[in-house]
Coordinates of C-alpha atoms in Angstrom, one line a residue:
M1 CA -43.6 55.2 -31.3
C2 CA -47.6 54.7 -30.5
S3 CA -48.2 53.0 -26.9
D4 CA -50.3 50.6 -29.4
C5 CA -47.2 49.7 -31.3
L6 CA -45.4 49.6 -28.4
D7 CA -48.0 46.8 -26.3
A8 CA -47.3 44.7 -29.2
F9 CA -43.8 44.4 -27.5
K10 CA -45.2 43.1 -24.3
P11 CA -45.6 39.3 -23.5
T12 CA -48.6 38.2 -22.9
A13 CA -50.4 35.8 -20.4
L14 CA -50.0 32.8 -22.1
A15 CA -46.2 33.8 -23.5
K16 CA -45.1 34.2 -20.0
R17 CA -47.1 31.0 -19.6
S18 CA -44.6 29.2 -21.8
S19 CA -41.6 31.0 -21.3
L20 CA -41.7 30.2 -17.5
R21 CA -42.4 26.4 -18.3
A22 CA -39.7 26.6 -20.5
L23 CA -37.6 27.5 -18.0
V24 CA -39.0 24.9 -15.9
A25 CA -38.6 22.5 -18.7
G26 CA -34.5 23.5 -18.8
L27 CA -33.8 23.5 -15.3
V28 CA -35.5 20.1 -14.8
A29 CA -33.9 18.7 -17.8
L30 CA -30.1 20.0 -16.5
V31 CA -30.5 18.4 -12.5
W32 CA -30.9 15.5 -14.7
L33 CA -28.0 15.8 -16.5
V34 CA -26.2 16.6 -13.0
L35 CA -27.6 13.6 -11.5
A36 CA -26.9 11.2 -14.7
G37 CA -23.1 12.5 -15.0
A38 CA -23.2 12.1 -10.8
A39 CA -23.6 8.4 -11.2
D40 CA -21.9 8.1 -14.2
A41 CA -18.7 8.9 -11.7
R42 CA -16.9 6.7 -11.0
E43 CA -14.9 6.0 -7.2
L44 CA -12.3 3.6 -6.2
R45 CA -13.3 2.6 -3.2
A46 CA -9.6 1.5 -1.6
C47 CA -9.5 -0.9 2.1
A48 CA -6.1 0.6 3.8
D49 CA -4.6 0.8 7.3
P50 CA -4.9 4.2 8.9
N51 CA -1.4 4.1 10.4
N52 CA 1.0 1.7 8.5
M53 CA 3.2 4.1 7.4
P54 CA 5.4 3.8 5.1
F55 CA 2.5 2.2 3.7
S56 CA -0.5 3.9 3.9
D57 CA -1.8 6.6 6.7
A58 CA -5.4 8.4 7.0
S59 CA -3.4 11.4 5.6
G60 CA -2.7 10.0 2.5
E61 CA 1.0 10.6 3.1
G62 CA 2.1 6.5 2.4
F63 CA 3.3 5.0 -0.7
E64 CA 0.3 3.0 -1.1
N65 CA -2.0 5.7 -0.8
K66 CA 0.5 7.5 -3.5
I67 CA -0.2 4.6 -6.1
A68 CA -3.6 4.7 -4.9
E69 CA -3.8 8.8 -6.5
I70 CA -1.9 8.0 -9.5
V71 CA -4.4 4.4 -10.9
A72 CA -7.0 6.4 -9.5
A73 CA -6.6 9.4 -12.2
D74 CA -5.9 7.1 -14.9
L75 CA -9.2 5.4 -14.3
G76 CA -11.1 8.9 -13.6
A77 CA -12.0 7.6 -10.7
K78 CA -12.9 9.9 -7.4
L79 CA -10.0 7.6 -4.6
T80 CA -12.6 7.0 -1.0
Y81 CA -10.7 4.8 1.6
T82 CA -12.0 2.1 4.2
W83 CA -9.7 2.5 6.8
W84 CA -9.0 -0.3 9.2
A85 CA -5.5 -1.9 10.5
Q86 CA -4.5 -4.9 8.7
R87 CA -4.7 -7.3 11.5
R88 CA -6.0 -10.4 11.3
G89 CA -9.6 -10.0 10.0
F90 CA -8.3 -7.2 7.7
V91 CA -9.9 -8.4 4.3
R92 CA -13.0 -10.1 5.7
N93 CA -14.0 -6.5 7.1
T94 CA -13.2 -4.7 4.6
L95 CA -13.1 -6.1 1.3
K96 CA -15.8 -9.4 2.1
A97 CA -17.9 -7.2 4.0
G98 CA -18.4 -5.4 0.3
L99 CA -17.1 -1.7 2.2
C100 CA -13.9 -1.5 -0.7
D101 CA -13.3 -2.7 -3.6
L102 CA -9.6 -2.4 -3.7
V103 CA -6.4 -3.7 -1.2
L104 CA -3.5 -2.2 -1.6
G105 CA -0.1 -3.3 -1.3
T106 CA -0.9 -7.5 -1.1
P107 CA 1.4 -10.2 -1.4
A108 CA 0.8 -11.8 -5.3
N109 CA -1.0 -14.2 -5.6
V110 CA -2.8 -14.9 -2.3
E111 CA -5.3 -17.0 -1.4
M112 CA -8.4 -14.8 -0.3
L113 CA -7.9 -12.3 -3.3
R114 CA -7.8 -12.1 -7.2
T115 CA -4.5 -10.5 -7.2
T116 CA -3.0 -7.7 -10.3
S117 CA -0.3 -8.0 -11.7
P118 CA 2.8 -7.0 -8.9
Y119 CA 3.7 -4.1 -9.6
Y120 CA 6.9 -4.4 -6.9
R121 CA 9.4 -6.6 -5.7
S122 CA 11.3 -6.3 -3.0
S123 CA 12.8 -8.6 -0.3
Y124 CA 13.7 -8.8 3.5
V125 CA 16.9 -6.8 3.9
F126 CA 19.7 -6.6 7.2
V127 CA 19.7 -3.5 8.4
A128 CA 22.7 -2.5 10.7
R129 CA 24.9 0.7 11.8
Q130 CA 27.1 1.8 9.4
D131 CA 29.5 1.5 11.5
G132 CA 28.0 -2.0 12.0
P133 CA 28.6 -6.1 11.2
D134 CA 28.0 -6.1 7.0
V135 CA 25.9 -9.1 7.3
T136 CA 24.6 -9.9 4.1
S137 CA 23.2 -13.6 4.3
F138 CA 22.3 -16.3 6.9
D139 CA 24.9 -18.4 6.7
D140 CA 27.4 -15.8 8.0
P141 CA 29.0 -17.3 11.3
R142 CA 28.8 -13.7 12.8
L143 CA 25.2 -14.0 13.4
R144 CA 26.0 -17.0 16.2
D145 CA 26.8 -14.3 18.1
M146 CA 24.9 -11.4 17.3
R147 CA 22.1 -9.7 19.5
I148 CA 19.9 -10.2 15.8
G149 CA 15.9 -7.9 15.7
V150 CA 13.6 -9.9 14.0
Q151 CA 10.2 -9.7 13.1
L152 CA 6.9 -11.4 14.7
I153 CA 3.9 -11.6 11.9
G154 CA 0.2 -11.9 13.8
D155 CA -1.3 -11.5 17.5
D156 CA 0.3 -15.0 18.4
G157 CA 3.5 -14.3 17.4
A158 CA 4.0 -16.8 14.2
N159 CA 7.7 -17.2 13.1
S160 CA 8.2 -14.4 10.1
P161 CA 10.0 -16.5 7.3
P162 CA 13.7 -14.4 8.3
V163 CA 13.1 -16.4 12.3
Q164 CA 12.4 -19.5 10.4
A165 CA 15.8 -19.2 8.1
L166 CA 18.0 -18.4 11.4
G167 CA 16.0 -21.2 12.8
R168 CA 17.0 -23.8 10.4
R169 CA 20.6 -23.0 11.0
G170 CA 20.1 -23.6 14.3
I171 CA 20.9 -19.3 15.4
V172 CA 17.9 -18.5 17.8
G173 CA 19.7 -17.7 21.3
H174 CA 20.0 -14.0 20.5
L175 CA 16.8 -13.2 18.9
V176 CA 14.9 -10.1 19.9
G177 CA 11.0 -10.4 18.5
Y178 CA 9.6 -7.2 17.5
P179 CA 5.8 -7.5 16.8
V180 CA 5.0 -6.7 13.3
Y181 CA 1.9 -4.6 14.7
G182 CA 3.9 -3.3 17.4
D183 CA 1.9 -0.4 19.5
Y184 CA -1.1 0.4 17.3
S185 CA -1.9 3.2 19.4
A186 CA 0.9 4.9 19.1
P187 CA 2.1 6.5 15.2
N188 CA 4.5 4.3 12.9
P189 CA 4.4 1.4 15.6
A190 CA 5.8 -0.8 13.2
A191 CA 9.3 1.4 13.1
R192 CA 10.4 -0.1 16.7
I193 CA 12.6 -2.7 15.3
V194 CA 14.5 -0.1 13.2
E195 CA 14.4 1.9 15.9
A196 CA 16.4 -0.8 18.2
V197 CA 19.2 -1.1 15.4
A198 CA 19.6 2.5 15.7
S199 CA 20.1 2.4 19.4
G200 CA 21.9 -0.1 19.7
E201 CA 19.6 -2.2 21.2
V202 CA 20.3 -5.1 19.1
D203 CA 23.1 -5.4 16.7
V204 CA 21.5 -6.2 13.2
A205 CA 17.8 -6.8 12.5
V206 CA 16.3 -8.7 9.3
V207 CA 13.2 -6.4 8.4
W208 CA 11.1 -6.3 5.4
G209 CA 12.7 -4.1 3.0
P210 CA 10.2 -1.4 2.2
L211 CA 9.5 -0.8 6.0
A212 CA 13.7 -1.1 6.4
G213 CA 13.9 1.8 3.2
Y214 CA 12.1 4.3 5.3
F215 CA 12.6 4.4 8.6
A216 CA 16.5 4.6 8.4
T217 CA 16.3 7.1 7.0
K218 CA 14.5 8.7 9.9
Q219 CA 16.9 7.7 12.3
K220 CA 19.6 9.7 13.9
V221 CA 22.7 7.6 13.1
P222 CA 23.1 6.1 9.5
L223 CA 22.2 2.3 9.0
R224 CA 23.0 0.1 6.4
I225 CA 20.5 -1.9 4.6
T226 CA 21.1 -5.1 2.5
P227 CA 19.3 -7.1 0.7
V228 CA 19.2 -10.9 2.8
T229 CA 20.8 -14.3 0.8
P230 CA 19.6 -16.2 0.3
R231 CA 16.7 -14.7 -1.3
I232 CA 14.6 -18.4 -0.9
D233 CA 16.0 -20.4 1.7
G234 CA 15.7 -24.1 0.7
P235 CA 12.8 -25.1 -2.2
Q236 CA 9.5 -23.6 0.3
L237 CA 10.6 -20.7 2.3
P238 CA 10.5 -17.3 -0.1
L239 CA 12.1 -14.1 1.5
M240 CA 11.5 -11.7 -1.6
Y241 CA 8.2 -11.3 -2.2
D242 CA 6.5 -9.8 -5.5
I243 CA 3.8 -7.0 -4.2
S244 CA 0.3 -6.7 -6.2
M245 CA -3.1 -5.5 -5.2
G246 CA -6.2 -7.2 -4.6
V247 CA -9.8 -7.2 -5.4
R248 CA -12.6 -9.8 -5.1
R249 CA -12.0 -13.1 -7.2
E250 CA -15.3 -11.9 -9.4
D251 CA -14.2 -8.6 -9.8
D252 CA -13.0 -9.1 -12.9
R253 CA -13.3 -5.4 -14.9
L254 CA -12.0 -4.2 -12.1
R255 CA -9.0 -5.9 -11.7
G256 CA -7.9 -5.2 -16.4
D257 CA -8.6 -1.7 -15.0
V258 CA -6.0 -1.2 -12.3
N259 CA -3.6 -3.7 -14.6
S260 CA -3.9 -1.7 -17.6
A261 CA -2.9 1.5 -15.1
L262 CA -0.4 -0.1 -13.3
A263 CA 1.7 -0.8 -16.6
R264 CA 1.0 2.7 -18.0
H265 CA 2.0 4.3 -15.1
K266 CA 4.9 2.5 -14.0
A267 CA 7.3 4.6 -14.1
E268 CA 6.0 7.0 -12.3
I269 CA 5.4 4.0 -10.0
D270 CA 8.7 3.0 -9.4
A271 CA 9.6 6.9 -9.2
V272 CA 7.3 6.5 -5.6
L273 CA 8.9 3.7 -4.5
T274 CA 12.2 5.1 -5.3
Q275 CA 11.7 8.2 -3.7
Y276 CA 10.1 6.0 -0.4
G277 CA 13.7 4.0 -0.2
V278 CA 11.9 1.0 -1.1
P279 CA 14.8 -1.7 -1.8
L280 CA 13.6 -2.7 -5.2
L281 CA 14.6 -6.4 -6.5
D282 CA 13.8 -6.8 -10.8
I283 CA 12.3 -9.6 -11.9
A284 CA 15.4 -12.2 -11.5
G285 CA 15.6 -11.3 -8.1
S286 CA 18.6 -9.1 -8.9
P287 CA 18.8 -5.3 -7.3
V288 CA 17.3 -3.1 -9.3
R289 CA 19.8 0.0 -11.2

């Protein structure tokens, strides 16, 4: 082929500049698409305790972490955490400070939050060694002569519902208190009350069900878990609770989205709770079969 013919295939300077401009324009458009996609990507910002098994921990091993993962996947959102010890001031320092948007595992209808529909119900339980007393009721007369482990709530050691139920019956002489928060510098601080039953330090303990169910399986001796009766002691002392997630009062969109996700994945969530040994009650307050 003649050299002049070949020259026809060589790009001119103008053509080169046009191609370069087109390439740059294409790259700019691609960058804008990536940035727009990143801006549209949803983030589910959860508020949780980093040392509160079986509920949550910083490695994501708690059952609330697993349920949050289910919700985030349903929403197509990236799950992130603001970690804060779940003590007095937890909501104020996390959700209300704008650091996160969703509180995991809170009693339904708690006043400082707007809560989702409940995703499980549980109760306090009696924990005893398998070869120990088979207590099922606060009215069992044997409790008067037993060393009874009870949970103390708050930094000031405020009485938990089981302490109040026992106190109503005059059963106060042999109570052994274990703070719900425990020694936060150690792993699994809330487990001490269950360990006390296993070691024989107490004869029986009254423990919030999800905590008891999980740590009972970690002991070297078999323990018995029995939901307490009555589950509502008098007109104003419930010993069973519906558990929800919480958002800011004005956050209708997130609450609705989380409610929908919880409903769509109820079977998966129930499976997670069962895996972690959570004693589950149905809506009528009876054990789930």
